[in-house]
mmCIF file of C-alpha atoms in Angstrom:
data_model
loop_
_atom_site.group_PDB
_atom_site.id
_atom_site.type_symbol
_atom_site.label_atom_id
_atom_site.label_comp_id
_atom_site.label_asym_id
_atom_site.label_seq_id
_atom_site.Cartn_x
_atom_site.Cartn_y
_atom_site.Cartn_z
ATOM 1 C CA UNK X 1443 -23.426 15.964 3.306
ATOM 2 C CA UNK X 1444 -20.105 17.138 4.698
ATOM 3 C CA UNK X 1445 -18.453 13.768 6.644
ATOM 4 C CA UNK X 1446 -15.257 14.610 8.930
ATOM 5 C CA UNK X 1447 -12.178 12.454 10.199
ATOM 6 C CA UNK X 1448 -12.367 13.433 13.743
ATOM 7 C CA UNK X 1449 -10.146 12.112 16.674
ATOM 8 C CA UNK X 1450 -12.763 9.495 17.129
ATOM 9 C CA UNK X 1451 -12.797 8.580 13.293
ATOM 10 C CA UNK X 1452 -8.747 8.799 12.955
ATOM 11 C CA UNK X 1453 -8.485 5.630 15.594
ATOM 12 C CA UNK X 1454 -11.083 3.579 13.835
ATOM 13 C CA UNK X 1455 -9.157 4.246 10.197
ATOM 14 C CA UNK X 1456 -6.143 4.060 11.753
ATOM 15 C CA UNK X 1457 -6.932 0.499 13.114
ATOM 16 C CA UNK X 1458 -8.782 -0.659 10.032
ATOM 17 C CA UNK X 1459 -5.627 0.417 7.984
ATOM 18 C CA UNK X 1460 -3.395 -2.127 10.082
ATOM 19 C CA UNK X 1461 -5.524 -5.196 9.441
ATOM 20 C CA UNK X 1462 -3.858 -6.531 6.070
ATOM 21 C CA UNK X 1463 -0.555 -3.992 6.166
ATOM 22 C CA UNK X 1464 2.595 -5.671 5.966
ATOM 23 C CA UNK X 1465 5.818 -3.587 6.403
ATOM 24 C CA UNK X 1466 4.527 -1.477 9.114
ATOM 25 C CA UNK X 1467 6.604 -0.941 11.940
ATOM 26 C CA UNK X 1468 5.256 0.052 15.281
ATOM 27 C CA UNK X 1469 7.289 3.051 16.342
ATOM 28 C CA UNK X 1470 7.031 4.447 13.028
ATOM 29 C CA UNK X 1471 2.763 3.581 12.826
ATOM 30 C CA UNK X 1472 2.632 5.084 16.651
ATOM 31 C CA UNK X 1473 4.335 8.288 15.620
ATOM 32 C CA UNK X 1474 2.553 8.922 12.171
ATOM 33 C CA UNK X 1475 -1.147 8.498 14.083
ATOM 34 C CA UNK X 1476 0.660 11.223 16.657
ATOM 35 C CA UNK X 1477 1.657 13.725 13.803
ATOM 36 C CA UNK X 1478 -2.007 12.729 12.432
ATOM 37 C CA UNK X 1479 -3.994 13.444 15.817
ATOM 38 C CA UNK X 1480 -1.154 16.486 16.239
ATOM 39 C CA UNK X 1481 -2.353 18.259 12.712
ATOM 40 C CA UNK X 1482 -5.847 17.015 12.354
ATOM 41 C CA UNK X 1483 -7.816 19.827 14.037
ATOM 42 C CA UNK X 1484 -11.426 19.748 13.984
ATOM 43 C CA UNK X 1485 -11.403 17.336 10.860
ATOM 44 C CA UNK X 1486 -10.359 16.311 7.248
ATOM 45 C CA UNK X 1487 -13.271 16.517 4.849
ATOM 46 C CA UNK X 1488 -13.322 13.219 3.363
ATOM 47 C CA UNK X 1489 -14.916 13.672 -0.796
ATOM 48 C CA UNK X 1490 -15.966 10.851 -2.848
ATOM 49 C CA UNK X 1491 -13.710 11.812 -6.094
ATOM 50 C CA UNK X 1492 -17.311 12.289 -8.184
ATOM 51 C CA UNK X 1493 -18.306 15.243 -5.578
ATOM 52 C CA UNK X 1494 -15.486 17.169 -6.289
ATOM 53 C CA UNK X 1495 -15.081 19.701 -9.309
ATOM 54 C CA UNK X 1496 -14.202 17.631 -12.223
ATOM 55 C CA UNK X 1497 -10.989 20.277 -12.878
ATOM 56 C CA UNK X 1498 -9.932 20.149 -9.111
ATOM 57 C CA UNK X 1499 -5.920 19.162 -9.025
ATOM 58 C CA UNK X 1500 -5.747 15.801 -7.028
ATOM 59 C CA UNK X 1501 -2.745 14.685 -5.991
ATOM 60 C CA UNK X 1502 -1.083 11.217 -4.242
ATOM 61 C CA UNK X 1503 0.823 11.648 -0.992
ATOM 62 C CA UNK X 1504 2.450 8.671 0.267
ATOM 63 C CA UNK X 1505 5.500 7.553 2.362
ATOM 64 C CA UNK X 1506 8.526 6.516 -0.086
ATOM 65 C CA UNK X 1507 10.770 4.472 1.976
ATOM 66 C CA UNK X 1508 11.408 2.349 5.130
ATOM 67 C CA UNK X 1509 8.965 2.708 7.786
ATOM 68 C CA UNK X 1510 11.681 1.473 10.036
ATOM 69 C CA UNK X 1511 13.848 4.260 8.617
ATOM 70 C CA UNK X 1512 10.937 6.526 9.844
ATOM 71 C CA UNK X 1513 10.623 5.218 13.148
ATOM 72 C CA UNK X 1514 14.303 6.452 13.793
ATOM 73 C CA UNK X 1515 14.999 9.344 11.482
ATOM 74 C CA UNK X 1516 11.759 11.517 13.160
ATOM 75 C CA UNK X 1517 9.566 14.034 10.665
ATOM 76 C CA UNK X 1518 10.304 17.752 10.913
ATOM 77 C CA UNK X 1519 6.907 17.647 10.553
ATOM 78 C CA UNK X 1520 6.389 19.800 7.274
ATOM 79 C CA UNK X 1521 7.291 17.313 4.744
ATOM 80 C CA UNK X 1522 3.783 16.627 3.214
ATOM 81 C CA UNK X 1523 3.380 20.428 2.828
ATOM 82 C CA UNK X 1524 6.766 20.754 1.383
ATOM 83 C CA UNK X 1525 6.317 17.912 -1.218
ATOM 84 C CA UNK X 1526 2.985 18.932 -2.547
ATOM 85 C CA UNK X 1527 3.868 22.674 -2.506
ATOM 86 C CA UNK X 1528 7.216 22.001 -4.739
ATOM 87 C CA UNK X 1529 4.585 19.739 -6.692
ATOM 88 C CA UNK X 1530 2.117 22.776 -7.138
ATOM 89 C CA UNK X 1531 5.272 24.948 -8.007
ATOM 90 C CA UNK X 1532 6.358 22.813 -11.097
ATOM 91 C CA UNK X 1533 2.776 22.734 -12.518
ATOM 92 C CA UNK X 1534 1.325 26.679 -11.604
ATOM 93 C CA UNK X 1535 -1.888 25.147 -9.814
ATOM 94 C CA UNK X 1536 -2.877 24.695 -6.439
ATOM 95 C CA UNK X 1537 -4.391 21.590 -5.118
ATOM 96 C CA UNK X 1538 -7.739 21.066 -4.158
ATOM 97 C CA UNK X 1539 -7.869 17.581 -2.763
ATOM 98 C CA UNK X 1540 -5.170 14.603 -1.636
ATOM 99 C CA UNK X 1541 -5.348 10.929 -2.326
ATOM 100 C CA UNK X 1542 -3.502 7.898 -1.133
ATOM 101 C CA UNK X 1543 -1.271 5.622 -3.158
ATOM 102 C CA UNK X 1544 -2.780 2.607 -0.861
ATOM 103 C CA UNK X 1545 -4.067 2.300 2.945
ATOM 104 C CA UNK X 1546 -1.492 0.371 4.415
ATOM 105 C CA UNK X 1547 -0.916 2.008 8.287
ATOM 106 C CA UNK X 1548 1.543 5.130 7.708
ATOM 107 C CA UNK X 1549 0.333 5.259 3.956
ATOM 108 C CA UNK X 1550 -3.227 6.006 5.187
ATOM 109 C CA UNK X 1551 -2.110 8.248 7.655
ATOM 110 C CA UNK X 1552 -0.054 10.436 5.803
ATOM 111 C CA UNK X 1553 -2.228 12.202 3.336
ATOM 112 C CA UNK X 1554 -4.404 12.724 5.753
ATOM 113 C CA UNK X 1555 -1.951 14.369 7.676
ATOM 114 C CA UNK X 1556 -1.420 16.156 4.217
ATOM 115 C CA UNK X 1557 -4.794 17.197 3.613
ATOM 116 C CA UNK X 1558 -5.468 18.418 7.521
ATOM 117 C CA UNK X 1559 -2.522 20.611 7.017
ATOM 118 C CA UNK X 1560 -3.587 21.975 3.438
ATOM 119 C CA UNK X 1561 -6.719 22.413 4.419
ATOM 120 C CA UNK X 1562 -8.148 20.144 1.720
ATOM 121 C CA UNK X 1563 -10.512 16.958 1.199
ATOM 122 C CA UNK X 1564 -9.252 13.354 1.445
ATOM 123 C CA UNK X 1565 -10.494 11.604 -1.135
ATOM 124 C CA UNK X 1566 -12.402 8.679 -0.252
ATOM 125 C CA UNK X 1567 -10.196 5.949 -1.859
ATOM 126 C CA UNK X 1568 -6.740 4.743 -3.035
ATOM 127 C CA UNK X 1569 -4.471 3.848 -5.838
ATOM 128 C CA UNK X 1570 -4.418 -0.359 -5.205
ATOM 129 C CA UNK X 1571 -7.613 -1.395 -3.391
ATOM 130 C CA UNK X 1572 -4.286 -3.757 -1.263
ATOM 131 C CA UNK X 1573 -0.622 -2.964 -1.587
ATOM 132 C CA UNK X 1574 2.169 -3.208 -4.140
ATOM 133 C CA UNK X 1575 5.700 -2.656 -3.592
ATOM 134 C CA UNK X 1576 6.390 -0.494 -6.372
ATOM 135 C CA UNK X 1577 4.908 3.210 -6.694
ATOM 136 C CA UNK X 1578 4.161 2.314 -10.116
ATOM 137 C CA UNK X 1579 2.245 -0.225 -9.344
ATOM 138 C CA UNK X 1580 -1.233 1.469 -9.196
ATOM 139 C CA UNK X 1581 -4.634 1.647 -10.557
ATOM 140 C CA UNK X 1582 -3.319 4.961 -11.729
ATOM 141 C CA UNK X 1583 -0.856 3.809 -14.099
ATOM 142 C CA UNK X 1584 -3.369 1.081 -15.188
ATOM 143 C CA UNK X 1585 -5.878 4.024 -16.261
ATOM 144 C CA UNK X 1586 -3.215 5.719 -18.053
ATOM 145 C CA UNK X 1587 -1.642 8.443 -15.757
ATOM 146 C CA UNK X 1588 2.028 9.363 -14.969
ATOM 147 C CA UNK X 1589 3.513 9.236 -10.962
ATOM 148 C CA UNK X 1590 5.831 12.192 -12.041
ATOM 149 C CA UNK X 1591 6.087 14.802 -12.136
ATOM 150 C CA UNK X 1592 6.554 14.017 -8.762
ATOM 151 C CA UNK X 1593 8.401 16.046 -5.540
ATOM 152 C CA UNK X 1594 10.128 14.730 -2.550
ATOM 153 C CA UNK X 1595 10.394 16.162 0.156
ATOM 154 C CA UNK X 1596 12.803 14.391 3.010
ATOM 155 C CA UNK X 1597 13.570 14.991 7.155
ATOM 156 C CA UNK X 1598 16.480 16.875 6.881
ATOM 157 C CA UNK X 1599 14.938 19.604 4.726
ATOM 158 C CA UNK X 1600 15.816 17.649 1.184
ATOM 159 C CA UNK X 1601 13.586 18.737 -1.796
ATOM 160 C CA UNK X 1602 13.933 16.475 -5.150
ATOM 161 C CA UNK X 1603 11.769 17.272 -8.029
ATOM 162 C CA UNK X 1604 11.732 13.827 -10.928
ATOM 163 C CA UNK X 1605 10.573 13.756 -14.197
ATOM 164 C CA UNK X 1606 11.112 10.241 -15.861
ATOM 165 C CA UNK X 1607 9.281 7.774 -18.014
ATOM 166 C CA UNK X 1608 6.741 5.846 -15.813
ATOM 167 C CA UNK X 1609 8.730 2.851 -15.742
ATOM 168 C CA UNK X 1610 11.713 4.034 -14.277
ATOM 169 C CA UNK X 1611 10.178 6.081 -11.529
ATOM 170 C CA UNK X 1612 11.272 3.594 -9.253
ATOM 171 C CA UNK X 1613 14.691 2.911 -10.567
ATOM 172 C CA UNK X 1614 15.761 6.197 -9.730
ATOM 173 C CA UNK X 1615 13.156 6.876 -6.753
ATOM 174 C CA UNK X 1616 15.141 4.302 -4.378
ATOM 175 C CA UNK X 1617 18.616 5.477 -4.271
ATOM 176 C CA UNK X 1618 17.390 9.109 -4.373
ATOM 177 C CA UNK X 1619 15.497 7.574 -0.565
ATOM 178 C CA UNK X 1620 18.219 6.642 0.818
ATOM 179 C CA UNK X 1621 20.430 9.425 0.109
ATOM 180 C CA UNK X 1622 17.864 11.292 2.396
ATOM 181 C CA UNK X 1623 17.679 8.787 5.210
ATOM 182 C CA UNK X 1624 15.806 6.078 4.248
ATOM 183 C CA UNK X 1625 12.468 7.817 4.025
ATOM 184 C CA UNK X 1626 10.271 10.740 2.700
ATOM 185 C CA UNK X 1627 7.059 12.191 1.615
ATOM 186 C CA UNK X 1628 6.352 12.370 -1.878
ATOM 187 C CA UNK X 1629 3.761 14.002 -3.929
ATOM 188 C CA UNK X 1630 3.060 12.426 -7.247
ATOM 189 C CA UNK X 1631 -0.031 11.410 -10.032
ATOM 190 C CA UNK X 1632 -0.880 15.213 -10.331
ATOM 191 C CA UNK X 1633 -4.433 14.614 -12.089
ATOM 192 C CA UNK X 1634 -7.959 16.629 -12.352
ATOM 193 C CA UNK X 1635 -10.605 14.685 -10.117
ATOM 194 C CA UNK X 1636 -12.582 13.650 -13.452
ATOM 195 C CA UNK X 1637 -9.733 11.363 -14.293
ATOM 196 C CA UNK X 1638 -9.428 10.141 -10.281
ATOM 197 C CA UNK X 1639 -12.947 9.561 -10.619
ATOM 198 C CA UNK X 1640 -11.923 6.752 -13.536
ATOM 199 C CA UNK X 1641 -8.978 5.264 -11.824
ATOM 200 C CA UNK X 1642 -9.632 5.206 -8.466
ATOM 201 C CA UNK X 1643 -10.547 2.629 -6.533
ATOM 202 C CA UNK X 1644 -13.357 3.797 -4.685
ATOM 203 C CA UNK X 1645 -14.696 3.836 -1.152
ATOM 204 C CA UNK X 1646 -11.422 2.299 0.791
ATOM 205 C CA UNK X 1647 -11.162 5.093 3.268
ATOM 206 C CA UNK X 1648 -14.867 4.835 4.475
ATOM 207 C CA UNK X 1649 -14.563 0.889 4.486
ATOM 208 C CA UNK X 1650 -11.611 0.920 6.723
ATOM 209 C CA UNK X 1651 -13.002 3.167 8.913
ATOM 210 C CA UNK X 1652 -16.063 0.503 9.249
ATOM 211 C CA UNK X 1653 -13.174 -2.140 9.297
ATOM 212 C CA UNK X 1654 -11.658 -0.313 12.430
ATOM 213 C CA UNK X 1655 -14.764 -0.022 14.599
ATOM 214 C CA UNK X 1656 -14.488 -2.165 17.687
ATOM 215 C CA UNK X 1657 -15.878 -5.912 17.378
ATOM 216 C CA UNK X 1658 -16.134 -5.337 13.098
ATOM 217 C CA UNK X 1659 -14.631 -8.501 11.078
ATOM 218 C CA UNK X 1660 -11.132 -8.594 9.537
ATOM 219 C CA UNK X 1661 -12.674 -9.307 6.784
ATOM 220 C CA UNK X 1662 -14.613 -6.216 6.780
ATOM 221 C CA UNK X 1663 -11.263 -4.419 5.354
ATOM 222 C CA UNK X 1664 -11.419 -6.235 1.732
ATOM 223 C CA UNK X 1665 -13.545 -4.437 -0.318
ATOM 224 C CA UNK X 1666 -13.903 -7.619 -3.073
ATOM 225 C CA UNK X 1667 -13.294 -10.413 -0.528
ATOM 226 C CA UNK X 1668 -11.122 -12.272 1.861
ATOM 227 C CA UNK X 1669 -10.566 -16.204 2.456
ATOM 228 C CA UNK X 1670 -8.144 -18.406 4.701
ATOM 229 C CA UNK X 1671 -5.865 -20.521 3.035
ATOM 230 C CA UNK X 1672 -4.657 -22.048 5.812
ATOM 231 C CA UNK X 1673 -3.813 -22.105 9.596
ATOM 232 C CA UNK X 1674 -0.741 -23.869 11.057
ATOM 233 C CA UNK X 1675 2.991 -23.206 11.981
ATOM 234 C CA UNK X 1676 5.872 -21.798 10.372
ATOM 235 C CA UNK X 1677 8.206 -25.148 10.067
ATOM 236 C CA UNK X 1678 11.203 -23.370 7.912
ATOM 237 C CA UNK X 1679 12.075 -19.711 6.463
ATOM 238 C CA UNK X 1680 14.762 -19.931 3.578
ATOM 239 C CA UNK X 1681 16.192 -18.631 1.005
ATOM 240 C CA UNK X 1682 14.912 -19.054 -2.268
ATOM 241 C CA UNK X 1683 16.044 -18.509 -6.477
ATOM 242 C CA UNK X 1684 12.866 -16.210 -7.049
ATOM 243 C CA UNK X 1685 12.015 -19.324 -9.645
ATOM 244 C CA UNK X 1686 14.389 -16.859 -12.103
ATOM 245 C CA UNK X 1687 13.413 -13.620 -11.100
ATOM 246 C CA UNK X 1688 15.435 -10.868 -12.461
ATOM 247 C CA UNK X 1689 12.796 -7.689 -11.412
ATOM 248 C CA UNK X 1690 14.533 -5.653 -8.733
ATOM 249 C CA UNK X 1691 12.824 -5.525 -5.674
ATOM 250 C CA UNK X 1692 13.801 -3.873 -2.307
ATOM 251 C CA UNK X 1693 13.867 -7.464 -0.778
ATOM 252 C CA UNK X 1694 15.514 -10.225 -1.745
ATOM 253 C CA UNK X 1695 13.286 -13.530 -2.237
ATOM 254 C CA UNK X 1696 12.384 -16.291 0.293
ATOM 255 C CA UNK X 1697 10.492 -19.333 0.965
ATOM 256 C CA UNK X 1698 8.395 -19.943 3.906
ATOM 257 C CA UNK X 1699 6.505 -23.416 4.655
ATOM 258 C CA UNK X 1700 4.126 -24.226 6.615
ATOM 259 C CA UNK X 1701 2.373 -26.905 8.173
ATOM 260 C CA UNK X 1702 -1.424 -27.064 8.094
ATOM 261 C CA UNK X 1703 -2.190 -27.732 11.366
ATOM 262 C CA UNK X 1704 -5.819 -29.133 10.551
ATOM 263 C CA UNK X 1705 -8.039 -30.666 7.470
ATOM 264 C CA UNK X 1706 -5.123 -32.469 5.279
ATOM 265 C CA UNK X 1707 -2.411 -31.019 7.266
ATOM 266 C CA UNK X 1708 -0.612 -29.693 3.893
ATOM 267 C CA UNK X 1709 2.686 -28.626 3.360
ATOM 268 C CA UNK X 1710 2.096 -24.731 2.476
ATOM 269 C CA UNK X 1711 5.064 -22.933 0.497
ATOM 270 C CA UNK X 1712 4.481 -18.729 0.106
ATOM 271 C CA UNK X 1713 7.191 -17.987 -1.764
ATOM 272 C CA UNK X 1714 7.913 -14.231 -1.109
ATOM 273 C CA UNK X 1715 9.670 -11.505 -3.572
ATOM 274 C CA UNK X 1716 9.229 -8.255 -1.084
ATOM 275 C CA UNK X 1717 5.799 -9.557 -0.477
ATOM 276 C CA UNK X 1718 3.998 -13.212 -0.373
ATOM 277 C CA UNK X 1719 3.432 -13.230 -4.628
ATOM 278 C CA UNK X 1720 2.556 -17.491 -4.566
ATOM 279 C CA UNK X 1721 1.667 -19.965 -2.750
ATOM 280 C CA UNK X 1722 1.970 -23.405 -3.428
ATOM 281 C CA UNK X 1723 -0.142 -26.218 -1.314
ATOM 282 C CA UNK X 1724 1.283 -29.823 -1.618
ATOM 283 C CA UNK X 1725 3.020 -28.187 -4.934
ATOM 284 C CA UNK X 1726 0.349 -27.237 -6.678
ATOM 285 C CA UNK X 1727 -0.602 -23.221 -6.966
ATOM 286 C CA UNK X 1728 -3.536 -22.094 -4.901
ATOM 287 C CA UNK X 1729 -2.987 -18.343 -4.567
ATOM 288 C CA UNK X 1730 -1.255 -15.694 -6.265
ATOM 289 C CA UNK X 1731 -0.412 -11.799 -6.929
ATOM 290 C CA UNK X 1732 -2.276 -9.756 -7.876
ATOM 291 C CA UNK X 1733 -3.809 -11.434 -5.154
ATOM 292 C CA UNK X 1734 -2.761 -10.285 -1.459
ATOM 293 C CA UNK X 1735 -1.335 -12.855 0.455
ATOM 294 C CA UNK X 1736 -0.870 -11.997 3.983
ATOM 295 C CA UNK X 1737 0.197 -14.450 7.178
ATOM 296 C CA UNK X 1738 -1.633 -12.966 10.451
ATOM 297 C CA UNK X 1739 -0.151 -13.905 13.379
ATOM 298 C CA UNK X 1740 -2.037 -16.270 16.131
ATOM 299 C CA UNK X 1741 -0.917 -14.154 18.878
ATOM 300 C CA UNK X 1742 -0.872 -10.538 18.429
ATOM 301 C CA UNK X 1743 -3.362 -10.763 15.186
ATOM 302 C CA UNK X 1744 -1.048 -8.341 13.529
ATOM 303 C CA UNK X 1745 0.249 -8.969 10.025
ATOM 304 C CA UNK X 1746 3.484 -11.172 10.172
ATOM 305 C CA UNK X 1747 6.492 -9.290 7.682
ATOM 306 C CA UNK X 1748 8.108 -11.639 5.499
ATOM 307 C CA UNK X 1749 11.386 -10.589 6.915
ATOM 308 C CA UNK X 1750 10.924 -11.322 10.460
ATOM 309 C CA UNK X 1751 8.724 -14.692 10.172
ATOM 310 C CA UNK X 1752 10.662 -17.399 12.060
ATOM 311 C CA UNK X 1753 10.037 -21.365 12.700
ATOM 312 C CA UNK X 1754 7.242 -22.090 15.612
ATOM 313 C CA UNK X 1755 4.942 -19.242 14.626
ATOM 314 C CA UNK X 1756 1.681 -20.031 14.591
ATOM 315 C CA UNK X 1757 -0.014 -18.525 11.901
ATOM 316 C CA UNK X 1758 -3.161 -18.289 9.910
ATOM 317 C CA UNK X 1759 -3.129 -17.085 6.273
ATOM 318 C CA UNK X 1760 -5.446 -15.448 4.426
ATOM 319 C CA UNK X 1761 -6.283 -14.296 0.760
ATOM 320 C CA UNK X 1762 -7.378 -10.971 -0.102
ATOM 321 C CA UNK X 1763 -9.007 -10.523 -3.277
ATOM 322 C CA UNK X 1764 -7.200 -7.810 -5.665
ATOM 323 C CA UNK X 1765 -9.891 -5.116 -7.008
ATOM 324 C CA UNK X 1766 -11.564 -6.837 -10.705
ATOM 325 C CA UNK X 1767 -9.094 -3.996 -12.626
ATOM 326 C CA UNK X 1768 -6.009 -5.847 -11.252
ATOM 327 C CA UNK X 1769 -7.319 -9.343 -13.072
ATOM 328 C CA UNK X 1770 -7.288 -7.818 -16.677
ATOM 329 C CA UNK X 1771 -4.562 -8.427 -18.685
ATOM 330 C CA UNK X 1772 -2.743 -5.040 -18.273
ATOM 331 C CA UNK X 1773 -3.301 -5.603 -14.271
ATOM 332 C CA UNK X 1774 -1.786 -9.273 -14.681
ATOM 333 C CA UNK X 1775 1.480 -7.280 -16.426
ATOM 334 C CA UNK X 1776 1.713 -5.004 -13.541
ATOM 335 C CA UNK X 1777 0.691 -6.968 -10.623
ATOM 336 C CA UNK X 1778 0.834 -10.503 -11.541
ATOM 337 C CA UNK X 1779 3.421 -13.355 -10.810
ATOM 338 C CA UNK X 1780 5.320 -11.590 -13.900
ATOM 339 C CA UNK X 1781 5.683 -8.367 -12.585
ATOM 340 C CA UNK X 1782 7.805 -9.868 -9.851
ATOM 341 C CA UNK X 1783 9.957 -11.895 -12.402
ATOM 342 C CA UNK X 1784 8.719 -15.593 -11.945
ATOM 343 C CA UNK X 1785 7.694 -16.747 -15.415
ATOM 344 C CA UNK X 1786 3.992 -18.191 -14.616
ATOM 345 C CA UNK X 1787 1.500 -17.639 -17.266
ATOM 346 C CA UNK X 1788 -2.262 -16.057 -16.035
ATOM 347 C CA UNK X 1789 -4.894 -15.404 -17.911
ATOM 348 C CA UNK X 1790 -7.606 -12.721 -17.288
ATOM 349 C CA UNK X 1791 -10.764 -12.723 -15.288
ATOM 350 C CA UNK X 1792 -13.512 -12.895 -17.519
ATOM 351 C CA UNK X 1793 -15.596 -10.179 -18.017
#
């Protein structure tokens, strides 16, 4: 049966897809659900990746960038188009379907956005099952598929083709951003739907748009489980050594403590590299990456950035469980403590 992302269904994603997003920005989340309710027509088709031809040409759209940079440098409005066009150009295929890297706020709108304006299927899931600073960072990669070749298309009318070895997609992906403005569309993991069928992680889009329904739990937007860690207020924000870190991230790494406010009123440290990666209760470890770790504010119930959390917030933070692929030992190397450069040894879930 044919299910559509109407106007009615874009405000419940849309609001499901802010509940755990860090980085998102609100002029840049109010314009991308404009250009979304501006493009989106009578509906996007939204596909489990299993009901579409196995041979149909999937490919990621997703926001490269600062959302802040897209909140002032405004879309000409064609970008998606442009990037998976200049995609479809380098390979001699069309696409049949679009996918999301993850479902953080603009990253969930924008391929819809692409896919109302192709004319295409969204495909009922994402690349993380949470978020990861790094475009390489993906279920994708885990299951054994490139992010290039992948096309960029930027604001001004930029168009940037890469081809690179995986790991350095994001080396050269950064610099190439802000030489356009800060951000851009890109279309990347070109892949038939058989293999997004294997990688994928599945369902996200439907379960946020549960997640976004009026009086629905937070905790209705983690597909494999949420739990609080603590509740209390921010004491001190500071800077911190990354415990050795030498990964290049597009944040530099801090420390933020808090004090439990109830129970055994501990002494919480998140220490932060881009994103809250551990956190540390009394000193000893009691969440980490490949974990989400995510502080919600007390008083808008909006997901506090690392960079703008200051001393007196009151705070409550929570846990979200990472999908069961991102617990293996090649999902440890890409998503674990390691991957962001502090030298803490894991071991994998059991099977």
């Amino acid at each position: 049966m044919t299910r559509l992302i109407g106007p009615d269904e874009l405000r419940r994603f849309s609001a499901g897809s802010r509940l755990f997003a860090t980085g998102a920005g609100e002029s840049s989340y109010s314009l991308t659900f404009a250009w979304a309710e501006s493009v989106l027509g009578d509906g996007v088709e939204l596909a489990a990746a299993g009901e579409l031809d196995p041979g149909t040409l999937c490919m990621v759209v997703s926001l490269a960038g600062s959302t802040t940079a897209l909140g002032e440098q405004l879309p000409a409005g064609d970008e998606p188009v442009r990037a998976v066009r200049a995609l479809e150009r380098r390979l001699g295929e069309r696409a049949g379907a679009v996918v999301a890297l993850n479902l953080a706020a603009e990253n969930a709108l924008i391929p819809l956005v692409a896919a109302a304006a192709l004319g295409v299927p969204l495909v009922d899931g994402d690349g993380t099952g949470r978020v990861f600073p790094l475009v390489e960072q993906t279920t994708y990669t885990l299951g054994g598929l490139s992010a290039t070749p992948l096309a960029l298309a930027g604001a001004s009318g930029e168009l940037v083709l890469l081809e690179t070895a995986g790991g350095r997609v994001e080396e050269l992906l950064r610099p190439v951003v802000l030489a356009v403005g800060g951000w851009a569309v890109a279309a990347c993991y070109p892949m038939a739907a058989r293999d997004l069928a294997r990688v994928l992680v599945p369902g996200t889009v439907s379960l946020l748009l549960a997640a976004g329904a009026p009086g629905a739990p937070r905790s209705a937007a983690a597909p494999y489980g949420v739990r609080t860690l603590c509740a209390g207020r921010i004491l001190a924000v500071e800077g911190s050594t990354g415990h050795g870190a030498d990964v290049a991230m597009p944040s530099l790494p801090s420390s933020i403590v808090v004090q439990e406010s109830a129970g055994l009123r501990r002494l919480v440290r998140l220490e932060a590299h881009n994103e809250i990666v551990l956190a540390l209760a009394d000193g000893a470890p009691v969440a980490m990456a490949p974990d989400q770790i995510c502080m919600i504010a007390s008083a808008d119930g909006l997901v506090v950035d690392v960079d703008k959390a200051a001393p007196g917030m009151e705070v409550e933070v929570m846990v979200v469980k990472a999908a069961p692929v991102w617990h293996t030992g090649r999902g440890l190397a890409l998503g674990g403590l390691r991957a962001f450069g502090i030298p803490f040894e894991q071991r994998a879930a059991s099977p």
